[in-house]
Short mmCIF file of C-alpha atoms in Angstrom, two decimals:
data_model
loop_
_atom_site.label_atom_id
_atom_site.label_comp_id
_atom_site.label_asym_id
_atom_site.label_seq_id
_atom_site.Cartn_x
_atom_site.Cartn_y
_atom_site.Cartn_z
CA UNK A 1 28.68 61.54 -179.23
CA UNK A 2 27.96 60.82 -182.91
CA UNK A 3 25.40 58.04 -183.30
CA UNK A 4 24.01 56.32 -186.43
CA UNK A 5 21.12 57.97 -188.23
CA UNK A 6 17.63 56.78 -187.14
CA UNK A 7 15.62 55.43 -190.12
CA UNK A 8 12.66 53.15 -190.85
CA UNK A 9 13.06 49.35 -190.92
CA UNK A 10 12.71 49.39 -194.72
CA UNK A 11 15.45 51.97 -195.07
CA UNK A 12 17.74 49.98 -192.77
CA UNK A 13 17.08 46.84 -194.76
CA UNK A 14 17.97 48.54 -198.06
CA UNK A 15 21.15 49.93 -196.53
CA UNK A 16 22.05 46.57 -194.96
CA UNK A 17 21.61 44.71 -198.32
CA UNK A 18 23.84 47.33 -200.04
CA UNK A 19 26.52 46.75 -197.45
CA UNK A 20 26.13 42.96 -197.69
CA UNK A 21 27.23 43.04 -201.31
CA UNK A 22 30.56 44.65 -200.25
CA UNK A 23 30.89 42.24 -197.30
CA UNK A 24 30.54 39.23 -199.60
CA UNK A 25 33.11 40.69 -201.97
CA UNK A 26 35.49 41.19 -198.97
CA UNK A 27 34.97 37.51 -197.99
CA UNK A 28 35.84 36.32 -201.47
CA UNK A 29 38.89 38.60 -201.50
CA UNK A 30 39.99 37.16 -198.13
CA UNK A 31 39.60 33.64 -199.40
CA UNK A 32 41.80 34.51 -202.43
CA UNK A 33 44.37 36.14 -200.15
CA UNK A 34 44.42 33.07 -197.87
CA UNK A 35 45.00 30.87 -200.92
CA UNK A 36 48.00 33.01 -201.90
CA UNK A 37 49.29 32.69 -198.36
CA UNK A 38 49.14 28.93 -198.60
CA UNK A 39 51.12 29.14 -201.89
CA UNK A 40 54.01 30.86 -200.19
CA UNK A 41 57.29 28.94 -200.19
CA UNK A 42 58.80 27.75 -196.92
CA UNK A 43 62.21 27.83 -195.24
CA UNK A 44 63.81 24.91 -193.44
CA UNK A 45 64.83 25.71 -189.86
CA UNK A 46 68.36 24.44 -189.21
CA UNK A 47 69.06 26.39 -185.98
CA UNK A 48 68.90 24.47 -182.70
CA UNK A 49 66.50 26.65 -180.65
CA UNK A 50 66.05 25.78 -177.01
CA UNK A 51 63.06 26.77 -174.88
CA UNK A 52 61.92 26.21 -171.30
CA UNK A 53 58.35 25.21 -170.51
CA UNK A 54 56.31 23.36 -167.93
CA UNK A 55 58.09 20.06 -168.69
CA UNK A 56 61.56 21.57 -168.73
CA UNK A 57 63.77 22.15 -171.76
CA UNK A 58 62.24 21.80 -175.22
CA UNK A 59 63.33 22.15 -178.82
CA UNK A 60 61.26 23.80 -181.56
CA UNK A 61 60.30 20.29 -182.73
CA UNK A 62 59.07 19.51 -179.23
CA UNK A 63 56.69 22.48 -179.39
CA UNK A 64 54.70 20.70 -182.10
CA UNK A 65 53.64 18.00 -179.51
CA UNK A 66 53.73 15.51 -182.41
CA UNK A 67 51.33 17.42 -184.68
CA UNK A 68 52.13 18.51 -188.25
CA UNK A 69 51.71 22.24 -187.64
CA UNK A 70 52.68 24.81 -185.07
CA UNK A 71 51.39 28.35 -184.52
CA UNK A 72 53.60 30.44 -182.22
CA UNK A 73 52.32 33.63 -180.64
CA UNK A 74 55.15 36.02 -179.93
CA UNK A 75 54.01 37.30 -176.54
CA UNK A 76 55.69 40.61 -175.48
CA UNK A 77 57.35 39.90 -172.16
CA UNK A 78 60.94 41.12 -171.93
CA UNK A 79 63.30 39.60 -169.31
CA UNK A 80 63.41 42.83 -167.25
CA UNK A 81 59.59 43.20 -167.08
CA UNK A 82 57.58 42.10 -164.06
CA UNK A 83 54.46 41.21 -166.07
CA UNK A 84 53.45 40.44 -169.61
CA UNK A 85 52.13 43.01 -172.11
CA UNK A 86 48.50 44.05 -171.51
CA UNK A 87 47.60 43.96 -175.18
CA UNK A 88 49.21 40.54 -175.64
CA UNK A 89 47.26 39.37 -172.56
CA UNK A 90 44.02 40.63 -174.10
CA UNK A 91 44.86 38.69 -177.29
CA UNK A 92 45.56 35.46 -175.40
CA UNK A 93 42.23 35.92 -173.56
CA UNK A 94 40.54 35.59 -176.98
CA UNK A 95 42.07 32.22 -177.98
CA UNK A 96 39.39 29.56 -178.17
CA UNK A 97 39.47 25.97 -176.94
CA UNK A 98 42.69 24.41 -178.32
CA UNK A 99 41.04 21.09 -178.94
CA UNK A 100 39.60 22.45 -182.22
CA UNK A 101 43.10 23.39 -183.46
CA UNK A 102 44.53 20.06 -182.33
CA UNK A 103 41.87 18.15 -184.24
CA UNK A 104 43.25 19.74 -187.39
CA UNK A 105 46.78 18.79 -186.59
CA UNK A 106 47.82 22.19 -185.27
CA UNK A 107 49.44 23.10 -181.97
CA UNK A 108 49.24 26.64 -180.48
CA UNK A 109 51.88 27.95 -178.08
CA UNK A 110 53.11 31.33 -176.79
CA UNK A 111 56.79 32.23 -176.63
CA UNK A 112 58.40 35.11 -174.72
CA UNK A 113 61.95 36.21 -173.89
CA UNK A 114 61.23 36.45 -170.20
CA UNK A 115 62.60 33.63 -168.02
CA UNK A 116 60.09 30.87 -167.32
CA UNK A 117 60.32 31.75 -163.59
CA UNK A 118 58.54 35.03 -164.49
CA UNK A 119 56.19 33.49 -167.05
CA UNK A 120 54.82 30.82 -164.69
CA UNK A 121 53.39 33.05 -161.95
CA UNK A 122 51.94 35.51 -164.53
CA UNK A 123 50.34 32.64 -166.40
CA UNK A 124 48.79 31.35 -163.17
CA UNK A 125 47.54 34.87 -162.35
CA UNK A 126 45.79 35.07 -165.76
CA UNK A 127 44.34 31.54 -165.39
CA UNK A 128 45.65 30.40 -168.81
CA UNK A 129 46.30 26.78 -169.82
CA UNK A 130 47.84 27.64 -173.21
CA UNK A 131 51.37 26.19 -173.57
CA UNK A 132 53.82 29.07 -172.96
CA UNK A 133 57.58 28.78 -173.38
CA UNK A 134 60.55 30.97 -172.52
CA UNK A 135 63.21 31.65 -175.17
CA UNK A 136 65.39 33.43 -172.58
CA UNK A 137 69.04 33.52 -173.77
CA UNK A 138 68.07 32.20 -177.22
CA UNK A 139 67.87 34.05 -180.58
CA UNK A 140 64.43 32.77 -181.51
CA UNK A 141 62.60 36.06 -181.02
CA UNK A 142 65.21 38.08 -182.87
CA UNK A 143 65.50 35.59 -185.70
CA UNK A 144 61.72 35.75 -186.23
CA UNK A 145 61.66 39.55 -185.88
CA UNK A 146 59.49 39.68 -182.78
CA UNK A 147 62.42 41.42 -181.05
CA UNK A 148 64.07 44.21 -182.95
CA UNK A 149 67.07 46.45 -182.32
CA UNK A 150 66.06 50.12 -182.29
CA UNK A 151 68.61 52.83 -181.47
CA UNK A 152 70.81 50.23 -179.78
CA UNK A 153 68.03 48.81 -177.60
CA UNK A 154 65.91 45.64 -177.91
CA UNK A 155 62.28 46.41 -178.63
CA UNK A 156 59.44 43.86 -178.41
CA UNK A 157 56.53 43.58 -180.84
CA UNK A 158 53.61 41.06 -180.96
CA UNK A 159 53.41 38.60 -183.83
CA UNK A 160 52.55 35.09 -184.99
CA UNK A 161 54.81 32.64 -186.75
CA UNK A 162 53.64 29.42 -188.38
CA UNK A 163 55.65 26.26 -188.84
CA UNK A 164 55.17 22.96 -190.61
CA UNK A 165 57.05 19.72 -189.94
CA UNK A 166 57.84 16.71 -192.04
CA UNK A 167 59.03 14.01 -189.71
CA UNK A 168 61.97 15.72 -187.88
CA UNK A 169 62.36 18.56 -190.37
CA UNK A 170 60.85 21.93 -189.40
CA UNK A 171 59.85 24.62 -191.82
CA UNK A 172 58.85 28.24 -191.40
CA UNK A 173 55.82 29.05 -193.55
CA UNK A 174 54.48 32.47 -192.38
CA UNK A 175 54.79 35.36 -189.94
CA UNK A 176 52.77 38.50 -189.28
CA UNK A 177 53.09 41.26 -186.69
CA UNK A 178 51.18 44.12 -184.99
CA UNK A 179 48.19 45.15 -187.18
CA UNK A 180 48.48 41.81 -188.99
CA UNK A 181 47.02 40.29 -185.82
CA UNK A 182 43.77 42.22 -186.12
CA UNK A 183 40.79 39.91 -186.22
CA UNK A 184 42.80 36.83 -185.17
CA UNK A 185 42.06 34.53 -182.24
CA UNK A 186 39.38 32.15 -183.51
CA UNK A 187 40.26 28.64 -184.65
CA UNK A 188 39.57 29.34 -188.32
CA UNK A 189 41.40 32.68 -188.33
CA UNK A 190 44.57 30.94 -187.02
CA UNK A 191 44.22 28.01 -189.44
CA UNK A 192 43.97 30.57 -192.30
CA UNK A 193 47.58 31.56 -191.50
CA UNK A 194 48.92 28.06 -191.84
CA UNK A 195 50.20 26.15 -194.88
CA UNK A 196 47.40 23.54 -194.59
CA UNK A 197 44.66 26.12 -193.96
CA UNK A 198 41.26 24.95 -192.66
CA UNK A 199 41.71 21.73 -194.63
CA UNK A 200 38.38 22.21 -196.44
CA UNK A 201 37.71 20.72 -199.88
CA UNK A 202 36.83 24.13 -201.34
CA UNK A 203 40.16 25.71 -200.44
CA UNK A 204 42.95 26.40 -202.91
CA UNK A 205 45.46 25.09 -203.69
CA UNK A 206 43.82 21.67 -203.95
CA UNK A 207 45.14 18.62 -202.23
CA UNK A 208 45.68 19.89 -198.66
CA UNK A 209 42.23 19.06 -197.21
CA UNK A 210 43.33 15.43 -196.86
CA UNK A 211 46.92 16.21 -195.87
CA UNK A 212 46.31 14.71 -192.37
CA UNK A 213 44.62 11.62 -193.73
CA UNK A 214 41.32 12.58 -192.08
CA UNK A 215 37.98 13.99 -193.23
CA UNK A 216 37.83 17.61 -194.41
CA UNK A 217 38.00 20.26 -191.66
CA UNK A 218 34.27 21.05 -191.03
CA UNK A 219 33.45 17.32 -190.95
CA UNK A 220 35.90 16.95 -188.06
CA UNK A 221 34.26 19.49 -185.76
CA UNK A 222 33.08 18.02 -182.44
CA UNK A 223 32.25 19.27 -178.95
CA UNK A 224 35.67 20.00 -177.48
CA UNK A 225 35.35 17.11 -175.02
CA UNK A 226 34.64 14.57 -177.79
CA UNK A 227 37.91 14.71 -179.65
CA UNK A 228 40.11 11.64 -179.27
CA UNK A 229 43.31 13.73 -179.16
#
């Protein structure tokens, strides 16, 4: 097994400071990329998608739970499978407490093509409380390219799609798949994919930090049991 070179503390410090310069450059580049993502145009959703969840039938608008934004995780679980994808399960295990997303006007939910009768027992086995809906018999997964046709067969792939609503109008703002999910799972990483971002004053473009009529993002952080939502 190849291990790092053993050096003195002074040598390690010098190498660490050299790397830190590149890490800070990568952070600034990521901030610029996130700003470009927030400048993307959006597409109004006119299709009437229908899902099934714990409270029965639901529309795409219902998935927002009344909040301005929605992040959907396309969980690989085909109708003929007996259990959900292992990698998708590992991803969902990483999702933090949803109260922090909700406090910034963002709902998180998983969607799969498997019937809800298969999703429910698997969700219970995994011990998850994340909202999870079935799009069985609907074109939602195919329309948002989480299910593709390859050599005449349907193939699943993991992904995330972000939506924004204005009253009863729903807009698609962003999607990413497969390696685009690397490093995601924390509250801030998911907010970075959305049109409103973290809602911090320093973010570009300006004017979205107060989009929810509340203090900037970091000023809203509480213990998860202290949020009023």
